[in-house]
CSV table of N, CA and C and ligand atoms in Angstrom, one decimal:
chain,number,residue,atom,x,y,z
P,25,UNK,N,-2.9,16.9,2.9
P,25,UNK,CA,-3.5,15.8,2.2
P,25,UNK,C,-4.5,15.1,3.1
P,26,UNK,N,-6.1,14.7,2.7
P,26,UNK,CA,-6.7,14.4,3.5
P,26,UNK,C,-7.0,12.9,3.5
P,27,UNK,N,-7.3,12.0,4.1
P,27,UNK,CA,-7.5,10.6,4.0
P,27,UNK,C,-9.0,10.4,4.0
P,28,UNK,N,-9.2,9.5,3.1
P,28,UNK,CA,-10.5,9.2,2.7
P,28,UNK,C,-11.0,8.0,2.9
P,29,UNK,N,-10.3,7.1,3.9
P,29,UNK,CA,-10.5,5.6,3.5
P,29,UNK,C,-11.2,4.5,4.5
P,30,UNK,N,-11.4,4.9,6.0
P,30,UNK,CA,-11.9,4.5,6.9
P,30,UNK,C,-13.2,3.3,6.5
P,31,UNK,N,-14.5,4.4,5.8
P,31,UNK,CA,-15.2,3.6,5.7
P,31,UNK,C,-15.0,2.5,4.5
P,32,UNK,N,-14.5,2.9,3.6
P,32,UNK,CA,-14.3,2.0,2.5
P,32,UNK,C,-13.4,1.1,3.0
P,33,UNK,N,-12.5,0.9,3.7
P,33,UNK,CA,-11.5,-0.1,4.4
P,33,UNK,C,-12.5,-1.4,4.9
P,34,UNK,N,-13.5,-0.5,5.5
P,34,UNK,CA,-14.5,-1.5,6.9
P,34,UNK,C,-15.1,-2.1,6.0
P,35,UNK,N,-15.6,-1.5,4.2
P,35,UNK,CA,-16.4,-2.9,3.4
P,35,UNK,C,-15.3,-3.6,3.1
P,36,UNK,N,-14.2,-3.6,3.4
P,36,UNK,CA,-13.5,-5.0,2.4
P,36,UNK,C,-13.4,-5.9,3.4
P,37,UNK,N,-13.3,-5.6,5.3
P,37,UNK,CA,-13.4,-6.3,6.2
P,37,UNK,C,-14.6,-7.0,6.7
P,38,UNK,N,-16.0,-6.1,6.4
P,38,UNK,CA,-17.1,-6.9,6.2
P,38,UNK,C,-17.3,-8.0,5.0
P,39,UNK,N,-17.0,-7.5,4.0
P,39,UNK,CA,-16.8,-8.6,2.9
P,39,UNK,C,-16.4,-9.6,3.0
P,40,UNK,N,-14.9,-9.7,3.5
P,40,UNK,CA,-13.9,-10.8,4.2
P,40,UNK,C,-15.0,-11.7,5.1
P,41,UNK,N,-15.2,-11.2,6.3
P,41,UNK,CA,-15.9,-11.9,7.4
P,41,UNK,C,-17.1,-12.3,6.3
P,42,UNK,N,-18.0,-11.9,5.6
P,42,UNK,CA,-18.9,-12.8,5.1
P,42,UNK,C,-18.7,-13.7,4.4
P,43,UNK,N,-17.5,-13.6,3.5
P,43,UNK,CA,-16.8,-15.0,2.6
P,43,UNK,C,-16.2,-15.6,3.5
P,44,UNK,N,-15.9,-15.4,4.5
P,44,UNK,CA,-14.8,-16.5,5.1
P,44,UNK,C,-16.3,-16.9,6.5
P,45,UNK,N,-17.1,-16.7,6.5
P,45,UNK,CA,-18.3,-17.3,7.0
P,45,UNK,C,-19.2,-18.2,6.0
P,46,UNK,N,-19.0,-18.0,5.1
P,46,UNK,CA,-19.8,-18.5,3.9
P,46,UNK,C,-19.1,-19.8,4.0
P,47,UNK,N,-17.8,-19.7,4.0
P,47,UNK,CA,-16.6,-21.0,3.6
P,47,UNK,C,-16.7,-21.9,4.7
P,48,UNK,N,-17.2,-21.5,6.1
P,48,UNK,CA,-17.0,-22.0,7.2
P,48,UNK,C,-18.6,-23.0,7.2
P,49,UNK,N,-19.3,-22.9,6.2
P,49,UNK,CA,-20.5,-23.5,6.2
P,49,UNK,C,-20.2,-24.8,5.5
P,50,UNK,N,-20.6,-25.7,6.6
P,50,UNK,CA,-20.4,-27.2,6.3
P,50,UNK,C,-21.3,-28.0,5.3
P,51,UNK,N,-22.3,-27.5,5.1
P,51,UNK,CA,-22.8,-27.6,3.4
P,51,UNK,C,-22.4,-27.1,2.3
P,52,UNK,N,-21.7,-26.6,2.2
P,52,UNK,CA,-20.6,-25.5,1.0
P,52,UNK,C,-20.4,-26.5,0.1
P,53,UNK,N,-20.4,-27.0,-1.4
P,53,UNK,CA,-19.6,-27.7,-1.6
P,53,UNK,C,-18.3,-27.1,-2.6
P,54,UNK,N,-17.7,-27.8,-3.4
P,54,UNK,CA,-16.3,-27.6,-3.4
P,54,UNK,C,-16.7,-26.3,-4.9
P,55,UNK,N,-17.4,-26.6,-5.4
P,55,UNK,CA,-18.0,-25.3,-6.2
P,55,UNK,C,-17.9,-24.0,-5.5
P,56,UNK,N,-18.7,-24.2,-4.7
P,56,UNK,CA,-19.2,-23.2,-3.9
P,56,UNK,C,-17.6,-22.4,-3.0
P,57,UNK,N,-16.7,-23.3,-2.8
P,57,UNK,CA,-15.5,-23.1,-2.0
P,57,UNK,C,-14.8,-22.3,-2.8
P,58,UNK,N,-14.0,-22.9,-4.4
P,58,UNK,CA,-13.8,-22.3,-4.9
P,58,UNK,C,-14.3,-20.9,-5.1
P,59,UNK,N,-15.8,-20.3,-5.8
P,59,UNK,CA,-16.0,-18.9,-5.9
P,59,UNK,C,-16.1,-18.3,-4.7
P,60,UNK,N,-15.6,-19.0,-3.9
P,60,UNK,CA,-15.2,-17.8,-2.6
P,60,UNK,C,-13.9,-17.6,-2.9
P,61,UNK,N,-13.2,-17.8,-3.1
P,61,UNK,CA,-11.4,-17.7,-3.1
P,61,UNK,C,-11.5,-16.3,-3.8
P,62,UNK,N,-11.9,-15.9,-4.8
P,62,UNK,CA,-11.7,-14.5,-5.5
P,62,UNK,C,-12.2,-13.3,-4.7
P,63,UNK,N,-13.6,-13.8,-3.7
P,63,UNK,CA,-14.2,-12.7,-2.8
P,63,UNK,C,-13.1,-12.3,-1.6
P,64,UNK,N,-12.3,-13.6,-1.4
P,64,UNK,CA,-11.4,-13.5,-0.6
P,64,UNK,C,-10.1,-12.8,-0.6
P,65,UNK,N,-9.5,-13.4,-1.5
P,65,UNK,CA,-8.9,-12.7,-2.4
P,65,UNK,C,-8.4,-10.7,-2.2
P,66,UNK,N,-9.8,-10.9,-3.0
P,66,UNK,CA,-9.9,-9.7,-3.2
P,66,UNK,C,-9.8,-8.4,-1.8
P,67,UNK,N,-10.9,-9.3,-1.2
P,67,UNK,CA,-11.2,-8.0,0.6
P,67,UNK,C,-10.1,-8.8,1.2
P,68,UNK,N,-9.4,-9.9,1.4
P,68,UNK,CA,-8.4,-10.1,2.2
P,68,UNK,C,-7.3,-9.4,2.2
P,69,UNK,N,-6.8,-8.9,0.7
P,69,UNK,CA,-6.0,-8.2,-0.1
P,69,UNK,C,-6.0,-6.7,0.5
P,70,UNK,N,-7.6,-6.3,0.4
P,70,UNK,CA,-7.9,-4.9,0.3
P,70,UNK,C,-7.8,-4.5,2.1
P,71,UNK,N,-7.4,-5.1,2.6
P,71,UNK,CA,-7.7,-5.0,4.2
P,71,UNK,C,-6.6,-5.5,4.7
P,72,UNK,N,-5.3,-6.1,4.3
P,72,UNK,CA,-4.2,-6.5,4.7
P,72,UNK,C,-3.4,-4.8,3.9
P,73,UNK,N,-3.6,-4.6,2.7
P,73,UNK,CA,-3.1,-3.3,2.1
P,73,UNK,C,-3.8,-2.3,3.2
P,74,UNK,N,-4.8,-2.1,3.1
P,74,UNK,CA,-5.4,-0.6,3.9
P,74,UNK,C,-4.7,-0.8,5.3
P,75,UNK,N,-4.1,-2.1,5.9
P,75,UNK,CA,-3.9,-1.9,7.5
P,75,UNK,C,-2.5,-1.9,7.2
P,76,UNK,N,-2.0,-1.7,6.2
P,76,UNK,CA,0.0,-1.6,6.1
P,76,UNK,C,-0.1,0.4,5.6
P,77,UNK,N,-1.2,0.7,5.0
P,77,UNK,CA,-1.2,1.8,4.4
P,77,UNK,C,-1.3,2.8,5.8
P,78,UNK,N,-2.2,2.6,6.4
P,78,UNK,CA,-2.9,3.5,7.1
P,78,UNK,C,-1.5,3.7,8.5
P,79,UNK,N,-0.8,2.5,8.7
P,79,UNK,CA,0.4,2.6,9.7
P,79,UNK,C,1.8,3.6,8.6
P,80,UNK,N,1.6,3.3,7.6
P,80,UNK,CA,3.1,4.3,6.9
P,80,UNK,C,2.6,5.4,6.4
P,81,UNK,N,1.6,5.6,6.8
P,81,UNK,CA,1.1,7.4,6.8
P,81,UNK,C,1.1,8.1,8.0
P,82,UNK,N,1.7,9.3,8.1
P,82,UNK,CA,1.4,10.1,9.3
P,82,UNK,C,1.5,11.8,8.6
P,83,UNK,N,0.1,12.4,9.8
P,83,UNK,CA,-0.1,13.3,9.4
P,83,UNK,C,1.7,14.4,9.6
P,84,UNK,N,1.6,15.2,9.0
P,84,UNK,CA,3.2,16.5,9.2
P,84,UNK,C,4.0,16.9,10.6
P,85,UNK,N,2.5,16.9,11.1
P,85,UNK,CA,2.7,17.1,12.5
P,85,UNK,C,3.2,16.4,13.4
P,86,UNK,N,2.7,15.0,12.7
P,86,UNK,CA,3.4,13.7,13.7
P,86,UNK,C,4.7,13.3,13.0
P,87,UNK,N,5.4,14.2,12.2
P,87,UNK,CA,6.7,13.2,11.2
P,87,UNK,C,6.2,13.4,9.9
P,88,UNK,N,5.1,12.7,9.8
P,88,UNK,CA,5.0,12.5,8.2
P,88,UNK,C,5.7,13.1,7.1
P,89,UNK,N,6.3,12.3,6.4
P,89,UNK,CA,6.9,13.3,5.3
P,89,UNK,C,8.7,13.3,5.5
P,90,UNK,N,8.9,13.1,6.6
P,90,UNK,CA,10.2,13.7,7.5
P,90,UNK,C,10.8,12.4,7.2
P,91,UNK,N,11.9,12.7,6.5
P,91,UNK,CA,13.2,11.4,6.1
P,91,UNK,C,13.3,10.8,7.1
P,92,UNK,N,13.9,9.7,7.8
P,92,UNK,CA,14.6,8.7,8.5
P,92,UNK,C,16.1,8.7,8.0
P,93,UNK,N,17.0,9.8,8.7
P,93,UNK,CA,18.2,9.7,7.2
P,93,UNK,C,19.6,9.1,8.0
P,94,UNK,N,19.2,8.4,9.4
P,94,UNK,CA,20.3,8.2,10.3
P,94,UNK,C,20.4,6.2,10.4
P,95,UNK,N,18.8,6.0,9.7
P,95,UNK,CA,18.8,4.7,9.9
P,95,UNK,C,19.1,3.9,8.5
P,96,UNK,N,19.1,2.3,8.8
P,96,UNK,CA,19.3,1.2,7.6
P,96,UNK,C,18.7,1.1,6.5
P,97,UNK,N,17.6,1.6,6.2
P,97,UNK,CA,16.3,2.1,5.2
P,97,UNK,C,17.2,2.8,4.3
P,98,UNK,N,17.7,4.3,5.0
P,98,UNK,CA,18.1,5.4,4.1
P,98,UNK,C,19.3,4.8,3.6
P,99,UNK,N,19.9,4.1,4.3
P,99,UNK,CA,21.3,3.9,3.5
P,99,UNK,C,20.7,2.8,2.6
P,100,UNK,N,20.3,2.1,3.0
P,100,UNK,CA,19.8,0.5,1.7
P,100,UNK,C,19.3,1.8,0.4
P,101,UNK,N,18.6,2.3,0.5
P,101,UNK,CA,17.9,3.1,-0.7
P,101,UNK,C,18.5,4.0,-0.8
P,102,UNK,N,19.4,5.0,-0.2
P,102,UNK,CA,20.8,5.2,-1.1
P,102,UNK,C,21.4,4.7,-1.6
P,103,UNK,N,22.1,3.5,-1.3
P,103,UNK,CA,23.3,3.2,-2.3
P,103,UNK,C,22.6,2.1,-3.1
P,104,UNK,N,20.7,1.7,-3.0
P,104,UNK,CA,20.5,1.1,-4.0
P,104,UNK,C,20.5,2.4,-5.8
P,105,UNK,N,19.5,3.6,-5.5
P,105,UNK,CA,19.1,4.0,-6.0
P,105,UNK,C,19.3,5.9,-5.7
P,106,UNK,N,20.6,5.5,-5.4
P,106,UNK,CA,21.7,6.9,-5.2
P,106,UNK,C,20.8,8.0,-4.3
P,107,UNK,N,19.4,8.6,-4.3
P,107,UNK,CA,19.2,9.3,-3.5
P,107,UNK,C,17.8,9.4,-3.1
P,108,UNK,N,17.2,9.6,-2.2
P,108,UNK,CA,15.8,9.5,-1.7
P,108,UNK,C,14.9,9.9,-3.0
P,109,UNK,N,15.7,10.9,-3.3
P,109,UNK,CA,14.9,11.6,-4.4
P,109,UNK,C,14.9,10.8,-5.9
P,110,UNK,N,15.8,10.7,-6.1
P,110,UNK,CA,15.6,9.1,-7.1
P,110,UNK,C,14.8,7.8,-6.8
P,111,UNK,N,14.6,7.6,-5.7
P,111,UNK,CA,13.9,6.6,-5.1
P,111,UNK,C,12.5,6.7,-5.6
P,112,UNK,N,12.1,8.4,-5.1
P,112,UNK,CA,10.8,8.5,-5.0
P,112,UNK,C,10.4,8.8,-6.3
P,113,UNK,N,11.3,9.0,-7.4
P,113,UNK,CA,11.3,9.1,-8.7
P,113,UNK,C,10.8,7.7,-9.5
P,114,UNK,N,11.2,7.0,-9.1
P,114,UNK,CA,10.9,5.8,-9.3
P,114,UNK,C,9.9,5.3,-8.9
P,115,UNK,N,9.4,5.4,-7.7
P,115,UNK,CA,8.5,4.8,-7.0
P,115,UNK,C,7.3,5.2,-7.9
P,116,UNK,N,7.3,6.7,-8.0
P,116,UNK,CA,6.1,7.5,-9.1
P,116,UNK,C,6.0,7.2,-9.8
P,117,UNK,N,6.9,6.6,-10.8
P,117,UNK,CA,7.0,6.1,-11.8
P,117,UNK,C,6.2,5.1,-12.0
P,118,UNK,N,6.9,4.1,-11.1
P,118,UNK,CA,5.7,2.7,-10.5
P,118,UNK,C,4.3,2.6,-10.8
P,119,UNK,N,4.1,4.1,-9.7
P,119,UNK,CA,3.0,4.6,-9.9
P,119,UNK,C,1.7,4.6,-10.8
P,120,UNK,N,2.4,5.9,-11.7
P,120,UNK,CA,2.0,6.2,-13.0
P,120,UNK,C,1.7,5.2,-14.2
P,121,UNK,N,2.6,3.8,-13.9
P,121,UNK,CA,2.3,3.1,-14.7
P,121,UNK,C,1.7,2.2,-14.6
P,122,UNK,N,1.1,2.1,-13.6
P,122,UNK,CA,-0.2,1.2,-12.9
P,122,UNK,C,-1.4,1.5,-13.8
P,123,UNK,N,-2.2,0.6,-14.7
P,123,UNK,CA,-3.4,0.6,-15.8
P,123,UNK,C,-4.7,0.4,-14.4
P,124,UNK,N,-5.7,1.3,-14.5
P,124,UNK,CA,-6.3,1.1,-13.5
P,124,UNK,C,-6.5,0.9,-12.4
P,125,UNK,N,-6.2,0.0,-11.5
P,125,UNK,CA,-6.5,0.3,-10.4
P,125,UNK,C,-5.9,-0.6,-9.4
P,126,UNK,N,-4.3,-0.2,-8.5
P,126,UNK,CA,-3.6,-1.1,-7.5
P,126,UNK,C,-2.9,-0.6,-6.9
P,127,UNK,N,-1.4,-1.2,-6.6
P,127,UNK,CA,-0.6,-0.3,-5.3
P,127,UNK,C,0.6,-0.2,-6.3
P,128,UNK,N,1.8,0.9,-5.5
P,128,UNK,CA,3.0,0.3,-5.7
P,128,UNK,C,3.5,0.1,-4.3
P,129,UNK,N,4.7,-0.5,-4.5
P,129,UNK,CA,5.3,-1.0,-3.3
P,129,UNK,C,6.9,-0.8,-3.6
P,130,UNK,N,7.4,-0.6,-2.2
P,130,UNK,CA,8.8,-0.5,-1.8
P,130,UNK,C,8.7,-2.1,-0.5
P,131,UNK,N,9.2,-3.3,-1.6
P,131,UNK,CA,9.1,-3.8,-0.9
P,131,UNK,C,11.1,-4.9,-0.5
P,132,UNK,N,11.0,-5.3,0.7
P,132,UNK,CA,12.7,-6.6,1.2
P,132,UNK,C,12.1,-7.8,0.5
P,133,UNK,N,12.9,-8.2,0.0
P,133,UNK,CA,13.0,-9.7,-0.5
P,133,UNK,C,14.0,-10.6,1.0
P,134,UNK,N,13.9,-11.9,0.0
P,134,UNK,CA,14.2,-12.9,1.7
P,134,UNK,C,15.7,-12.6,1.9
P,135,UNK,N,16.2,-12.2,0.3
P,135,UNK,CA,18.2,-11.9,0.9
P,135,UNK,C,18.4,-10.6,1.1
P,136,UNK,N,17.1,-9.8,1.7
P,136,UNK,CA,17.6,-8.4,2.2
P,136,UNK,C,17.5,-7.3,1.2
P,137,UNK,N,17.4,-7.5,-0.4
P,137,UNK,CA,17.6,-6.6,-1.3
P,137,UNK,C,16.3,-5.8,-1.3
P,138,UNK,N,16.1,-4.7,-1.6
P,138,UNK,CA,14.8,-3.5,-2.1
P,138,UNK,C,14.6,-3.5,-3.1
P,139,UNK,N,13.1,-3.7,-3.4
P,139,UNK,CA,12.4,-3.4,-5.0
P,139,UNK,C,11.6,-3.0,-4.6
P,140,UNK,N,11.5,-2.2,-5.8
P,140,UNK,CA,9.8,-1.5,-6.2
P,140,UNK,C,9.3,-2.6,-7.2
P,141,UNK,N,8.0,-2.6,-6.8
P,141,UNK,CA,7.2,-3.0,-7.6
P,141,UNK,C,5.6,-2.7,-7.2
P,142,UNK,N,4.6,-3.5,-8.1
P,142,UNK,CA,3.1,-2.6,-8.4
P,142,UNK,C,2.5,-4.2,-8.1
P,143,UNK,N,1.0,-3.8,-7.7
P,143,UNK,CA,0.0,-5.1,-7.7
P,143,UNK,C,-1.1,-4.6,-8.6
P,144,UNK,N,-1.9,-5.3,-9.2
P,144,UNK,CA,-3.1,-4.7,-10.1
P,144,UNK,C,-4.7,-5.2,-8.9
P,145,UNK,N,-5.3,-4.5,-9.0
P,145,UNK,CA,-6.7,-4.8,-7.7
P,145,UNK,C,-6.2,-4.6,-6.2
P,146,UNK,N,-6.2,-5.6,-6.0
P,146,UNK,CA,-6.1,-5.5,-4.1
P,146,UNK,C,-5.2,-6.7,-4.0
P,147,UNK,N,-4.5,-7.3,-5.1
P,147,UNK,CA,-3.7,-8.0,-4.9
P,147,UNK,C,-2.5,-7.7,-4.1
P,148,UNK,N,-2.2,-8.4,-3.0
P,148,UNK,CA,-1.2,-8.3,-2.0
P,148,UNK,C,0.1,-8.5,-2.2
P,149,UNK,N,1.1,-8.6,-1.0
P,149,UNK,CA,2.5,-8.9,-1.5
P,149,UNK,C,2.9,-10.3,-0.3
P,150,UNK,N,3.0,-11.1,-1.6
P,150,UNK,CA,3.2,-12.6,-0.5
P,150,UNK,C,4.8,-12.6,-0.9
P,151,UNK,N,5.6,-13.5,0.1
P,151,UNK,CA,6.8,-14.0,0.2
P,151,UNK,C,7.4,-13.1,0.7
P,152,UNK,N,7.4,-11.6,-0.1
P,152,UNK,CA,8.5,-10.6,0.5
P,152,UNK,C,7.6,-9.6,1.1
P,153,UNK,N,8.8,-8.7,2.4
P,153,UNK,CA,8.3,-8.0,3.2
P,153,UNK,C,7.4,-6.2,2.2
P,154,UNK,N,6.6,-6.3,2.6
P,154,UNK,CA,6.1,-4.5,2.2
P,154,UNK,C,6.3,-3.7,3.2
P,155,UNK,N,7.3,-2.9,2.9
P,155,UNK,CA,8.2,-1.5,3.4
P,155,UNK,C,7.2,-0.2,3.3
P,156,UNK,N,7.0,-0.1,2.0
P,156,UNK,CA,5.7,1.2,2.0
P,156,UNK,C,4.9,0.7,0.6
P,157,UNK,N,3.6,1.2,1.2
P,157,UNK,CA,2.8,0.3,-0.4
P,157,UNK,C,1.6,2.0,-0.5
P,158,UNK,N,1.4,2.2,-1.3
P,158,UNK,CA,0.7,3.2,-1.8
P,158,UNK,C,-0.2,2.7,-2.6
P,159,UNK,N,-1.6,3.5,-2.3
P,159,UNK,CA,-2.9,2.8,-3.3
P,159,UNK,C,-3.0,4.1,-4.2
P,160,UNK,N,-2.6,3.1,-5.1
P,160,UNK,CA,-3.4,4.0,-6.6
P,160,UNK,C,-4.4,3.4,-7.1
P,161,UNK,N,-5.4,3.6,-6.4
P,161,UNK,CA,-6.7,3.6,-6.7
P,161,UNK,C,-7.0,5.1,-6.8
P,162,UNK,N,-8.2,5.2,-8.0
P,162,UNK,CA,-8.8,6.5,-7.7
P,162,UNK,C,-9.5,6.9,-6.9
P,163,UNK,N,-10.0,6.1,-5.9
P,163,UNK,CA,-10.7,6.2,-4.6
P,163,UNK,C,-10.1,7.4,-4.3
P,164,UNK,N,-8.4,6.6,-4.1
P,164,UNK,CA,-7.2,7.4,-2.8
P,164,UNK,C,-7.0,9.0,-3.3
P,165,UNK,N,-7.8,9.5,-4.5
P,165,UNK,CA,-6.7,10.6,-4.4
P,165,UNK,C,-8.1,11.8,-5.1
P,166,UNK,N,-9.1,10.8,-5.5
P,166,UNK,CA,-9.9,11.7,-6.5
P,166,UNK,C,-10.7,12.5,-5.7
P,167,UNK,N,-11.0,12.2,-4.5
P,167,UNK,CA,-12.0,13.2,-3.7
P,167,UNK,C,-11.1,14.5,-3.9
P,168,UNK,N,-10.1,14.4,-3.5
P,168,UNK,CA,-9.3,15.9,-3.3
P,168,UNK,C,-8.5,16.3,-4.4
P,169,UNK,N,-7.8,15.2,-5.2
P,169,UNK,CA,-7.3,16.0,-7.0
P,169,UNK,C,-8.2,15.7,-8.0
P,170,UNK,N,-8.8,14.9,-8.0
P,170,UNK,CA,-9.7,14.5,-9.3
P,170,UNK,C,-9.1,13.7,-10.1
P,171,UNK,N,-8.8,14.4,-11.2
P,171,UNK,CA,-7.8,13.4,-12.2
P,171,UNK,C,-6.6,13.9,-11.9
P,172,UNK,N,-5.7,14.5,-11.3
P,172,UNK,CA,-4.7,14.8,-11.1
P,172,UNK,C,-3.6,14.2,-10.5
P,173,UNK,N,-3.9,12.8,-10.8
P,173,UNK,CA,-3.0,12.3,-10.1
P,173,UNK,C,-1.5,12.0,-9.5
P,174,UNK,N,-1.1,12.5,-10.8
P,174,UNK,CA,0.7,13.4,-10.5
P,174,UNK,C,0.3,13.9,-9.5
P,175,UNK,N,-0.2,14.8,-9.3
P,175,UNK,CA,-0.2,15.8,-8.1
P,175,UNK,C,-0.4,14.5,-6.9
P,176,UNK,N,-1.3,13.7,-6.5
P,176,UNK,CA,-1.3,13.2,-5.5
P,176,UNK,C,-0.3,12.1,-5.1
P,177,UNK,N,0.1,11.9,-6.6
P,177,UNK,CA,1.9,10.9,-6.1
P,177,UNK,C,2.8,12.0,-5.6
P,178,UNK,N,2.8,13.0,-6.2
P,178,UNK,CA,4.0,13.7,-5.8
P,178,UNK,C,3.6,14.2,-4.0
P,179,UNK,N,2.4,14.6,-3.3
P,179,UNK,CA,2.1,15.0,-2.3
P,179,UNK,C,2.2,13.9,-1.6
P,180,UNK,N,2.1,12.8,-1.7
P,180,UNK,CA,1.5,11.3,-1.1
P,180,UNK,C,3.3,11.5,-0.1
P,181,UNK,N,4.0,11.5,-0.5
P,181,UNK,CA,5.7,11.8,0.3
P,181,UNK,C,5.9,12.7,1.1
P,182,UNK,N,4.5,13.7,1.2
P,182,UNK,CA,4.3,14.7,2.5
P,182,UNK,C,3.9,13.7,3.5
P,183,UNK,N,3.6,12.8,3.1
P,183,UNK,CA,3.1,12.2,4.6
P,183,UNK,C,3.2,10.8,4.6
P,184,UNK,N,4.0,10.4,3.9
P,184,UNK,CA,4.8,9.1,4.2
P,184,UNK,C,5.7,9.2,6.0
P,185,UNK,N,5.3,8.5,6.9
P,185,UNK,CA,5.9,7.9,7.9
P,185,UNK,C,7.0,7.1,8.1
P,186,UNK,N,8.0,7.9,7.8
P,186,UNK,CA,9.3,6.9,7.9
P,186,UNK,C,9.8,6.3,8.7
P,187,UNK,N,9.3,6.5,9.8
P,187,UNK,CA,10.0,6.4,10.9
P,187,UNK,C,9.1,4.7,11.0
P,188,UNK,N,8.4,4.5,10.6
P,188,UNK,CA,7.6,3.4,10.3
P,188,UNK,C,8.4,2.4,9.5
P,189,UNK,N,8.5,3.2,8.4
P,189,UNK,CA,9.1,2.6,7.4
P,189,UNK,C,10.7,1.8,7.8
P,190,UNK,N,11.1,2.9,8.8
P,190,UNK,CA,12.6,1.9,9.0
P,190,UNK,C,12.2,0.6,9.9
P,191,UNK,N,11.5,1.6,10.8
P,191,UNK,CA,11.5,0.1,11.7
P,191,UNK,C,10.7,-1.3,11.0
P,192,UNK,N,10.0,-1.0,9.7
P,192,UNK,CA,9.5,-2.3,9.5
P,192,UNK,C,10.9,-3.2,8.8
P,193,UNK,N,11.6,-2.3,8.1
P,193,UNK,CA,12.8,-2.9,7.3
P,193,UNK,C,13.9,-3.1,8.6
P,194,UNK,N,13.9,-2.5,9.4
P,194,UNK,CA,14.8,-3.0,10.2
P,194,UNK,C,14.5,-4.3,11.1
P,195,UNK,N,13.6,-4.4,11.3
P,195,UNK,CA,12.9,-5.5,12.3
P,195,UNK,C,12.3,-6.2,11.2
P,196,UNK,N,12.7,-6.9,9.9
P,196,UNK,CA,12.0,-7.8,9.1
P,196,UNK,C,12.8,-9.3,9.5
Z,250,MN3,MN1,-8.0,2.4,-1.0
């Protein structure tokens, strides 16, 4: 699976720095403050996601793909949702039912429990921890399936970095 997202990452971080320079202008008035919050928003979103994505991916060679089945992760998502494979069943699911264009997420809440859930845009995940977040955007998958996107949820778990993934859930 190839990654496509480098440069597209670097406009939501130029974006960011120009809204949050715009906001830093002491003539701004409170009009002007507000229609920044959405530009913000949005690339702050898109750039906080792309730098949690790009760490829980690893290419095959480095792990990717390769369970974590001795640590706190695997057992939490065992005995929430009986087996990795149910997990990831789910997760696809998440997926698939995303309208347009966002993440899903395997994300810890504050009392320790695991959910999946989905963001729509580049909307981020406040309060609780994000364990593994996947963009289903068509950016992420169309260079190399097109419309096929089943195919690219189902491949996207070739190269999921678990070994990532525990240590964020364990160290939350
Ligand atoms: Mn993307």
């Amino acid at each position: 699976m190839k990654l496509h997202h480098d440069k597209h990452h670097q406009t939501y971080v130029n974006n960011l720095n120009a809204a949050q320079e715009k906001l830093a202008d002491p003539n701004l008035d409170l009009e002007g403050e507000v229609a920044l919050q959405a530009a913000i928003k949005f690339n702050g979103g898109g750039h906080i996601n792309h730098s949690l994505f790009w760490k829980i991916l690893a290419p095959q060679k480095e792990g990717g793909g390769k369970p974590v089945t001795s640590g706190s992760l695997h057992k939490a998502i065992t005995s929430k949702w009986g087996s990795l494979e149910d997990f990831q069943k789910e997760m696809n699911a998440a997926l698939a039912s995303i309208q347009g264009s966002g993440w899903a997420w395997l994300i810890v809440d504050k009392d320790g429990s695991l959910r999946i859930t989905t963001t729509a845009n580049q909307d981020t995940i406040v309060k609780s921890k994000p364990i593994i977040g996947i963009d289903a955007w068509e950016h992420a998958y169309y260079p190399q399936y097109e419309n096929r996107k089943a195919e690219y949820f189902k491949a996207i778990w070739n190269v999921i970095n678990w070994k990532e993934a525990e240590s964020r859930y364990s160290n939350r």
